[in-house]
mmCIF file of C-alpha atoms in Angstrom:
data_model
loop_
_atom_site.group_PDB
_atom_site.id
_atom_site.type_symbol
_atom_site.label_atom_id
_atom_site.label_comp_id
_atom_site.label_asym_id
_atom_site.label_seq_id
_atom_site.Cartn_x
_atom_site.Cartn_y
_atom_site.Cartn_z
ATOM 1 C CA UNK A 1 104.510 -6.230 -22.156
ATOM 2 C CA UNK A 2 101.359 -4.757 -20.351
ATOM 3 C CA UNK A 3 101.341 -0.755 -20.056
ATOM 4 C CA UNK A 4 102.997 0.620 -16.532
ATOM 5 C CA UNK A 5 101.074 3.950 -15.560
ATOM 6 C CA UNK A 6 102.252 6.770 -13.942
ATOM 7 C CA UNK A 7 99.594 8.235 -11.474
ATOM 8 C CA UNK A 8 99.572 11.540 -9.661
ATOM 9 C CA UNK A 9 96.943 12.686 -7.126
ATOM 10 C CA UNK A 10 95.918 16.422 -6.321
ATOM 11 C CA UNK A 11 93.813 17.401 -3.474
ATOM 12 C CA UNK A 12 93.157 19.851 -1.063
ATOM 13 C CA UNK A 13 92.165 18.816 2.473
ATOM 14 C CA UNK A 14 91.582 22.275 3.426
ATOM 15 C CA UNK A 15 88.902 23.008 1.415
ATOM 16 C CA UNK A 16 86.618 19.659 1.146
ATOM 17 C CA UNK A 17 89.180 16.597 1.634
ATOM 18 C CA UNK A 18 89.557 14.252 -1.574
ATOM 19 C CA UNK A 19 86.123 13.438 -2.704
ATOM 20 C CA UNK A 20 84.371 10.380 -2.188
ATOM 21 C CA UNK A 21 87.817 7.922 -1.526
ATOM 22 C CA UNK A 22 88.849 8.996 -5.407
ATOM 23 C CA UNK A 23 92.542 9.390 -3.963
ATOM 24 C CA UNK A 24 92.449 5.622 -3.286
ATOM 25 C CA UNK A 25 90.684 4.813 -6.589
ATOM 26 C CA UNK A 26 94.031 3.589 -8.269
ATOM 27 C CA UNK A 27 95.369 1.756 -5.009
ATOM 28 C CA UNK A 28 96.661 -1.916 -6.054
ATOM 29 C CA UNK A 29 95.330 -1.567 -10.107
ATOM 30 C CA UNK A 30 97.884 -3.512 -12.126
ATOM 31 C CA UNK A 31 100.245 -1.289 -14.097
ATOM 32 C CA UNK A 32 99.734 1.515 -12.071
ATOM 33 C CA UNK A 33 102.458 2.988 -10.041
ATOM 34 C CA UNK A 34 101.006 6.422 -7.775
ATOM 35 C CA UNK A 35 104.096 8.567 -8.080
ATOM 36 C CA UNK A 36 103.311 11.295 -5.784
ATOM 37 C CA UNK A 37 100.429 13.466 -3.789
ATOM 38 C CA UNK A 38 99.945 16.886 -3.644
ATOM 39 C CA UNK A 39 98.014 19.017 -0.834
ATOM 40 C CA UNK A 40 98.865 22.279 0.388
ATOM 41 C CA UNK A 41 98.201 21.110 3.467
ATOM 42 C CA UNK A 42 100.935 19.448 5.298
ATOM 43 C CA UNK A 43 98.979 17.028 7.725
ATOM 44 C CA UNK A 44 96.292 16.491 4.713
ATOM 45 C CA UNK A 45 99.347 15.705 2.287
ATOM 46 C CA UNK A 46 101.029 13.126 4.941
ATOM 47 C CA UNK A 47 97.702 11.209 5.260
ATOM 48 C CA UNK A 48 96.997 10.833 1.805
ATOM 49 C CA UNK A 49 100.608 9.627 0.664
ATOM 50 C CA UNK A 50 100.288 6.937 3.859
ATOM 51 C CA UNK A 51 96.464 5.647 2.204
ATOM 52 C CA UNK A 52 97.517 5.836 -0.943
ATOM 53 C CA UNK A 53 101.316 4.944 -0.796
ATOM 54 C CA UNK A 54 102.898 7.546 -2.845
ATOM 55 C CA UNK A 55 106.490 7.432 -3.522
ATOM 56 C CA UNK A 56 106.315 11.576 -2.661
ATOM 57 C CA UNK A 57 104.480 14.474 -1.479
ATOM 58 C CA UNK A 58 104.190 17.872 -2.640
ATOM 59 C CA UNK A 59 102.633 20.860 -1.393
ATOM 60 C CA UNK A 60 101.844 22.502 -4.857
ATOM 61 C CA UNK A 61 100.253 20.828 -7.469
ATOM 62 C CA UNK A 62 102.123 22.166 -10.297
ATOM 63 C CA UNK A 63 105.310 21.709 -8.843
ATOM 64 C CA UNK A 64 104.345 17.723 -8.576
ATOM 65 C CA UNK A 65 103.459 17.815 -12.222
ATOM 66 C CA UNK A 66 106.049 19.429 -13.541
ATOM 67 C CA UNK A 67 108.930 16.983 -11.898
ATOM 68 C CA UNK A 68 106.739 13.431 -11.921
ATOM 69 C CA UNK A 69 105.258 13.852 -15.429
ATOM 70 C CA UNK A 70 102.726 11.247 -14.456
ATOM 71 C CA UNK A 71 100.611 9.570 -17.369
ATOM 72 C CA UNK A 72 97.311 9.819 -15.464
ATOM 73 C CA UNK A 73 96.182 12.649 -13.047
ATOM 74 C CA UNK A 74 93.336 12.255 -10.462
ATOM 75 C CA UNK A 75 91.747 15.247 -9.785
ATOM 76 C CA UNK A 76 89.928 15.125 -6.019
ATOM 77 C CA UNK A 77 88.919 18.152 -4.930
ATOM 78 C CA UNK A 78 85.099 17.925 -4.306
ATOM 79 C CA UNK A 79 84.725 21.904 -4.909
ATOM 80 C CA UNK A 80 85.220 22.629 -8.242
ATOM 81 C CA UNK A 81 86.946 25.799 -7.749
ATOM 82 C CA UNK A 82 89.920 24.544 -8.828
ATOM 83 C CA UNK A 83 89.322 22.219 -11.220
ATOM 84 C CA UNK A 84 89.690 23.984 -14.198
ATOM 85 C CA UNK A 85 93.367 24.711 -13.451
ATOM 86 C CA UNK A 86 94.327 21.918 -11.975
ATOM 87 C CA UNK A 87 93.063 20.119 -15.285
ATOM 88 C CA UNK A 88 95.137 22.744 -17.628
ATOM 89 C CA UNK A 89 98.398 21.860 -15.937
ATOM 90 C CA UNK A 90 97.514 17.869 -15.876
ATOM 91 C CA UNK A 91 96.890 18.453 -19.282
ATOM 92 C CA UNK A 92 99.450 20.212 -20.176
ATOM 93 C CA UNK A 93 101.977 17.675 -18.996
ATOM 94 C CA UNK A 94 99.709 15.101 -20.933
ATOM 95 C CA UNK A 95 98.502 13.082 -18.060
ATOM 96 C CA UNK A 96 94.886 12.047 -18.590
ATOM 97 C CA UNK A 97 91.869 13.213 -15.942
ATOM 98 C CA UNK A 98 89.963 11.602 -13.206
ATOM 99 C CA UNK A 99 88.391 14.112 -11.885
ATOM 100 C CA UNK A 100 85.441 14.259 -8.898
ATOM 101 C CA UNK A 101 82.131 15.578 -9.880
ATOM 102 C CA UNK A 102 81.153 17.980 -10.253
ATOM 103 C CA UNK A 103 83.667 18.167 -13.822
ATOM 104 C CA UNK A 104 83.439 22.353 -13.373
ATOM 105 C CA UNK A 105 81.115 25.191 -12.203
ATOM 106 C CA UNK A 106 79.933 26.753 -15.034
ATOM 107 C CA UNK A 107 80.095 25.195 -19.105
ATOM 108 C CA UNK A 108 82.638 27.861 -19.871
ATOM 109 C CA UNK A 109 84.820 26.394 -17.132
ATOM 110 C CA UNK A 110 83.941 22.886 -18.642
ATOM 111 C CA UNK A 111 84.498 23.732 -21.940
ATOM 112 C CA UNK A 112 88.173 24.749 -20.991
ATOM 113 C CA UNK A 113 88.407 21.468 -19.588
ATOM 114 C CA UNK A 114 87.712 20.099 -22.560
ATOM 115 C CA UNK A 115 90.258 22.282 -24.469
ATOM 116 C CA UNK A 116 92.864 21.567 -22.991
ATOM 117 C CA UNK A 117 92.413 17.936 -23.137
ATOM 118 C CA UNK A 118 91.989 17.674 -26.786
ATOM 119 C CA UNK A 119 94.713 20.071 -27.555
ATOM 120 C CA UNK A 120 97.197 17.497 -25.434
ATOM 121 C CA UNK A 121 95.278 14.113 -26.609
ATOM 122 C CA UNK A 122 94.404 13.331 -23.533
ATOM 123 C CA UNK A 123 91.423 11.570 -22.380
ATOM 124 C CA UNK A 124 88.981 12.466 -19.615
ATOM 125 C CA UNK A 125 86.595 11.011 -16.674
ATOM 126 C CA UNK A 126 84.322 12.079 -14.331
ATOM 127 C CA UNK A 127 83.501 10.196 -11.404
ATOM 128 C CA UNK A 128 80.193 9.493 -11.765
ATOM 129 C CA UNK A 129 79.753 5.870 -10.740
ATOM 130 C CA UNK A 130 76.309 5.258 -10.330
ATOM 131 C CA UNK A 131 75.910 5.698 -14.479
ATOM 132 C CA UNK A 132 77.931 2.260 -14.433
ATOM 133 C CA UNK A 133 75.268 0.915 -11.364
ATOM 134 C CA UNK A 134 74.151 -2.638 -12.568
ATOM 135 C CA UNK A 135 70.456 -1.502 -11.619
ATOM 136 C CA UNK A 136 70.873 2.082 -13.571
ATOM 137 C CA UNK A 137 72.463 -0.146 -16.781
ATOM 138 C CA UNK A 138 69.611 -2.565 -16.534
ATOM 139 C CA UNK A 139 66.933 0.320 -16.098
ATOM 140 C CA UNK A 140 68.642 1.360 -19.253
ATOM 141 C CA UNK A 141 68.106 -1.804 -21.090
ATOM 142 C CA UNK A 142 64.759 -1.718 -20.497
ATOM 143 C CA UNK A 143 63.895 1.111 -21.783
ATOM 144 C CA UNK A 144 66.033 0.974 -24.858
ATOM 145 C CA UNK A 145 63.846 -2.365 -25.225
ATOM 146 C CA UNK A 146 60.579 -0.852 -24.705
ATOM 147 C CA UNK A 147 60.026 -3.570 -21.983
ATOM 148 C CA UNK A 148 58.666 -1.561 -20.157
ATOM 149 C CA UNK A 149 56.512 0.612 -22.334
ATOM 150 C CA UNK A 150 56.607 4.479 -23.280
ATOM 151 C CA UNK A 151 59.171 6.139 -20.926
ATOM 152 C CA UNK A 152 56.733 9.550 -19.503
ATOM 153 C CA UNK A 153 58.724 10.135 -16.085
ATOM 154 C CA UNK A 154 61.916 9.362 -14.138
ATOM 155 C CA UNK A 155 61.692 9.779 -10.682
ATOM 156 C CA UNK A 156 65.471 9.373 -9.176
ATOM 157 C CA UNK A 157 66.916 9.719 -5.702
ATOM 158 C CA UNK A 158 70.468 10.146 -4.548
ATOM 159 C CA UNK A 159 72.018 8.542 -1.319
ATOM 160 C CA UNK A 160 68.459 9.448 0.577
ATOM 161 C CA UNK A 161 70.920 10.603 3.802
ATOM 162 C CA UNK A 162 72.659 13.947 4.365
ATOM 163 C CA UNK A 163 75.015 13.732 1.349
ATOM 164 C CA UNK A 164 72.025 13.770 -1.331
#
């Protein structure tokens, strides 16, 4: 019998919106069920449970953690203000972390992170997506090759429009 996951999404649409469509990351994955939402704000909350099809909203994060117990926790905030305790509670009800870049503010704030994880067992992500690029892994192969010689400077851009 294939593994049935238990998702959970935080964000806050107040301060940033869920970052870059991670609250609809786990839409229609096999063996995973999104439980519940959680936004503080109300019209926010109502529009991500409709995209996402949550069986429940809540306005506070903790409270949806605490009563769901979800297995995996996507973190979507694209400030990182809050990430650090929205991670501690996810991990402290042992769901593992997807959480939007960037992981924290600071490596303190990352290293708690990181904590708090290992002390529950959990395991966790960080949306960066474009390490997992076809072109970026193939880049990578070459190098690691030495197909394309001595590696003496990486030039990269980002989404070259008003986001990068």
């Amino acid at each position: 019998m294939a593994r049935r996951y238990r998702a959970a999404i935080i964000g806050h649409t107040g301060r940033g919106n869920y970052g870059h469509g991670l609250d609809v990351a786990l839409v229609g994955l096999p063996g995973v069920e999104i439980v519940a939402v959680a936004d503080p704000d109300e019209a926010g909350r109502l529009a991500a449970q409709a995209r996402t099809g949550a069986h429940r909203a809540y306005a506070d994060y903790r409270e949806m953690l605490t009563r769901e117990r979800p297995s995996l926790a996507v973190i979507a905030p694209r400030w990182a203000g809050e990430h650090v305790a929205m991670a501690i509670a996810a991990a402290e009800v042992e769901a593992h972390l997807l959480i939007e870049k960037p992981l924290a503010a600071s490596l303190t704030q990352a290293d708690a992170i990181l904590a708090a994880a290992g002390r529950a067992g959990v395991k966790v992500a960080v949306a960066h997506q474009t390490r997992l690029h076809p072109a970026t892994l193939h880049a990578g192969r070459l190098v690691q090759e030495g197909a394309i010689g001595r590696l003496r400077l990486v030039r990269a851009f980002g989404k070259m429009d008003h986001r990068g």
